[in-house]
Amino acid sequence: AYDTLKKAIITGEIPAGTRIVETDYADRMHISRTPLREALRKLERDGLVEYVLRRGVVVRAFTIADVEEIYTIRNALEMLTLPAIIENATEQDIADLREMLRQMDEFHQRGEIDKLSPRAREFHDRMTHICGMKRVLRVIESQDEYIRRFSAVSIAKENRRHAAHAEHYMLVDYIEQRDLESFEKLMRKHIERSKETCLMALKESKLKKE
């Protein structure tokens, strides 16, 4: 129940402001109200729902602070994996990453954001998994659903899309060259710019609504 609701909230399937009525959702999910309540308590700890007076459980909107915190955590963890990626990467790993970029080229040229965005995340996931740091990867994966939603906002910005795609090629070059210093420098810039672009887009959206 927790995993199902969490995914639906993060992806926007259950929009912010939606009231989660226990009886309705227990019926929909074919479970009793007890496990549903436990799931809602976990979601409240995650900051995805809140208890509102006279309304009950309501889905929270993501705030700028939420997005900034999630990106900060994810980016710090991703930086930890870089030395191991350089050390562990095989010729096959590098070939796989280049093939992913080749496939992304087509969607990038046509401006098909809905297809490019998930593949950009898959590229990053494939690269990060080269590190083989299982415990770190599990923590990174716990943030993946958030990042997949936010990265679509970031990659939709045309000026950032072109730069990010070029940087992906450079990152693979540095892995192949075993150039850790350049790899770390570019990755730090790459993921921080993604964060900044996403935050800028969210701020613009908020101003339009106001």
Coordinates of C-alpha atoms in Angstrom, one line a residue:
A1 CA 0.0 0.0 0.0
Y2 CA 2.8 2.4 0.9
D3 CA 4.8 1.7 -2.3
T4 CA 1.7 2.0 -4.5
L5 CA 0.5 5.3 -3.0
K6 CA 4.0 6.8 -2.9
K7 CA 4.6 6.1 -6.6
A8 CA 1.1 7.5 -7.5
I9 CA 1.8 10.7 -5.5
I10 CA 5.3 11.3 -6.8
T11 CA 4.3 10.8 -10.4
G12 CA 1.3 13.1 -10.0
E13 CA -1.3 10.3 -10.6
I14 CA -2.7 11.4 -7.3
P15 CA -2.4 15.2 -7.5
A16 CA -1.4 17.6 -4.7
G17 CA -4.5 18.7 -2.7
T18 CA -6.3 15.3 -3.2
R19 CA -8.0 14.1 0.0
I20 CA -7.3 10.5 0.7
V21 CA -10.4 9.0 2.2
E22 CA -9.5 5.8 4.1
T23 CA -12.7 3.8 3.2
D24 CA -12.4 4.7 -0.5
Y25 CA -8.7 3.9 -0.9
A26 CA -9.0 0.7 1.2
D27 CA -11.7 -0.5 -1.2
R28 CA -9.8 0.5 -4.3
M29 CA -6.7 -1.4 -3.1
H30 CA -8.6 -4.4 -1.7
I31 CA -7.0 -4.0 1.7
S32 CA -8.3 -3.3 5.2
R33 CA -8.0 0.2 6.8
T34 CA -5.2 -0.9 9.2
P35 CA -2.4 -1.4 6.6
L36 CA -3.7 1.7 4.8
R37 CA -3.3 3.8 8.0
E38 CA 0.2 2.5 8.4
A39 CA 1.0 3.4 4.8
L40 CA -0.3 6.9 5.4
R41 CA 1.8 7.3 8.5
K42 CA 4.9 6.4 6.5
L43 CA 3.9 8.8 3.7
E44 CA 3.4 11.6 6.3
R45 CA 7.0 10.9 7.5
D46 CA 8.1 11.2 3.9
G47 CA 6.4 14.6 3.7
L48 CA 4.1 13.4 0.9
V49 CA 0.8 13.7 2.8
E50 CA -0.4 15.8 5.8
Y51 CA -3.2 15.7 8.2
V52 CA -5.4 18.8 7.8
L53 CA -8.0 19.8 10.3
R54 CA -11.6 18.9 9.2
R55 CA -10.2 17.5 5.9
G56 CA -8.2 14.5 7.0
V57 CA -5.3 13.2 5.0
V58 CA -4.3 15.4 2.0
V59 CA -1.6 15.0 -0.6
R60 CA 1.1 17.7 -0.1
A61 CA 2.5 19.8 -3.0
F62 CA 6.2 19.6 -3.5
T63 CA 7.8 22.8 -2.2
I64 CA 11.0 24.4 -3.6
A65 CA 12.7 23.4 -0.3
D66 CA 11.6 19.7 -0.8
V67 CA 13.1 19.6 -4.3
E68 CA 16.3 21.3 -3.2
E69 CA 16.7 18.9 -0.3
I70 CA 16.1 15.8 -2.5
Y71 CA 18.6 16.9 -5.2
T72 CA 21.2 17.8 -2.5
I73 CA 21.0 14.3 -1.0
R74 CA 21.0 12.6 -4.4
N75 CA 23.9 14.7 -5.8
A76 CA 26.1 14.2 -2.7
L77 CA 25.6 10.4 -2.9
E78 CA 26.2 10.3 -6.7
M79 CA 29.6 12.1 -6.2
L80 CA 30.6 9.4 -3.8
T81 CA 30.4 6.8 -6.5
L82 CA 32.7 8.5 -9.1
P83 CA 36.1 7.0 -8.0
A84 CA 34.6 3.5 -8.1
I85 CA 33.1 4.1 -11.5
I86 CA 36.5 5.1 -12.9
E87 CA 38.1 2.1 -11.3
N88 CA 35.5 -0.5 -12.3
A89 CA 34.4 0.5 -15.8
T90 CA 35.0 -2.1 -18.4
E91 CA 35.1 -1.7 -22.2
Q92 CA 31.6 -3.2 -22.3
D93 CA 30.3 -0.7 -19.8
I94 CA 31.7 2.2 -21.9
A95 CA 30.2 0.6 -25.1
D96 CA 26.8 0.3 -23.4
L97 CA 26.9 3.9 -22.3
R98 CA 27.8 5.1 -25.9
E99 CA 25.0 3.0 -27.3
M100 CA 22.5 4.6 -24.9
L101 CA 23.7 8.1 -26.0
R102 CA 23.4 7.1 -29.7
Q103 CA 19.7 6.2 -29.1
M104 CA 19.2 9.4 -27.2
D105 CA 20.6 11.4 -30.1
E106 CA 17.5 10.7 -32.2
F107 CA 15.0 11.9 -29.5
H108 CA 17.2 14.9 -28.8
Q109 CA 17.3 16.0 -32.4
R110 CA 13.5 15.7 -32.7
G111 CA 12.9 17.4 -29.4
E112 CA 10.9 14.4 -28.0
I113 CA 11.2 15.3 -24.3
D114 CA 8.8 12.6 -23.2
K115 CA 11.1 9.9 -24.7
L116 CA 14.4 11.7 -24.0
S117 CA 13.9 12.3 -20.2
P118 CA 13.5 8.7 -19.1
R119 CA 16.4 7.6 -21.2
A120 CA 18.6 10.4 -19.7
R121 CA 17.8 9.0 -16.3
E122 CA 18.5 5.4 -17.5
F123 CA 21.9 6.6 -18.7
H124 CA 22.7 8.1 -15.3
D125 CA 21.5 4.9 -13.6
R126 CA 23.6 2.7 -15.8
M127 CA 26.7 4.8 -15.2
T128 CA 26.2 5.0 -11.4
H129 CA 25.7 1.2 -11.1
I130 CA 29.2 0.7 -12.5
C131 CA 30.5 1.7 -9.1
G132 CA 29.2 -1.6 -7.5
M133 CA 28.6 0.1 -4.1
K134 CA 25.5 -1.8 -3.2
R135 CA 24.6 0.1 0.0
V136 CA 25.1 3.5 -1.6
L137 CA 23.1 2.4 -4.6
R138 CA 20.2 1.4 -2.5
V139 CA 20.0 4.8 -0.9
I140 CA 20.3 6.5 -4.3
E141 CA 17.5 4.3 -5.7
S142 CA 15.2 5.3 -2.8
Q143 CA 15.3 8.8 -4.3
D144 CA 14.9 7.7 -7.9
E145 CA 11.1 8.2 -8.2
Y146 CA 11.5 11.9 -7.1
I147 CA 14.4 12.5 -9.4
R148 CA 12.7 11.0 -12.4
R149 CA 9.8 13.4 -12.0
F150 CA 12.0 16.5 -11.5
S151 CA 14.5 15.7 -14.2
A152 CA 11.7 15.8 -16.8
V153 CA 11.1 19.4 -15.7
S154 CA 14.9 20.2 -16.0
I155 CA 15.4 18.5 -19.4
A156 CA 12.4 20.3 -20.9
K157 CA 14.4 23.5 -20.8
E158 CA 15.9 23.7 -24.3
N159 CA 19.1 25.6 -23.4
R160 CA 19.9 23.0 -20.7
R161 CA 18.9 20.1 -22.8
H162 CA 21.6 20.8 -25.5
A163 CA 24.3 21.4 -22.9
A164 CA 23.4 18.3 -20.8
H165 CA 23.5 16.0 -23.8
A166 CA 26.9 17.2 -24.8
E167 CA 28.1 16.7 -21.2
H168 CA 26.9 13.1 -21.2
Y169 CA 29.4 12.4 -24.1
M170 CA 32.2 14.1 -22.2
L171 CA 31.5 12.1 -19.0
V172 CA 31.8 8.8 -21.0
D173 CA 35.1 10.1 -22.5
Y174 CA 36.5 10.8 -19.0
I175 CA 35.5 7.4 -17.8
E176 CA 37.3 5.8 -20.8
Q177 CA 40.4 8.0 -20.2
R178 CA 40.3 7.1 -16.4
D179 CA 40.5 10.9 -15.8
L180 CA 38.9 11.1 -12.3
E181 CA 39.7 14.8 -11.8
S182 CA 37.9 15.9 -15.0
F183 CA 35.1 13.4 -14.4
E184 CA 34.4 14.7 -10.9
K185 CA 34.6 18.4 -12.0
L186 CA 32.2 17.9 -14.9
M187 CA 29.8 15.7 -12.9
R188 CA 29.6 18.2 -10.1
K189 CA 28.7 20.9 -12.6
H190 CA 26.3 18.7 -14.5
I191 CA 24.2 17.6 -11.6
E192 CA 24.2 21.0 -9.9
R193 CA 23.0 22.7 -13.1
S194 CA 20.2 20.1 -13.4
K195 CA 19.2 21.0 -9.9
E196 CA 19.3 24.7 -10.5
T197 CA 17.3 24.4 -13.8
C198 CA 14.6 22.3 -12.1
L199 CA 14.4 24.8 -9.2
M200 CA 14.2 27.7 -11.7
A201 CA 11.4 26.0 -13.6
L202 CA 9.4 25.3 -10.4
K203 CA 9.8 28.9 -9.3
E204 CA 8.6 30.2 -12.6
S205 CA 5.6 27.8 -12.4
K206 CA 4.8 29.1 -8.9
L207 CA 5.0 32.7 -10.0
K208 CA 2.6 32.1 -12.9
K209 CA 0.1 30.4 -10.5
E210 CA 0.3 33.4 -8.1

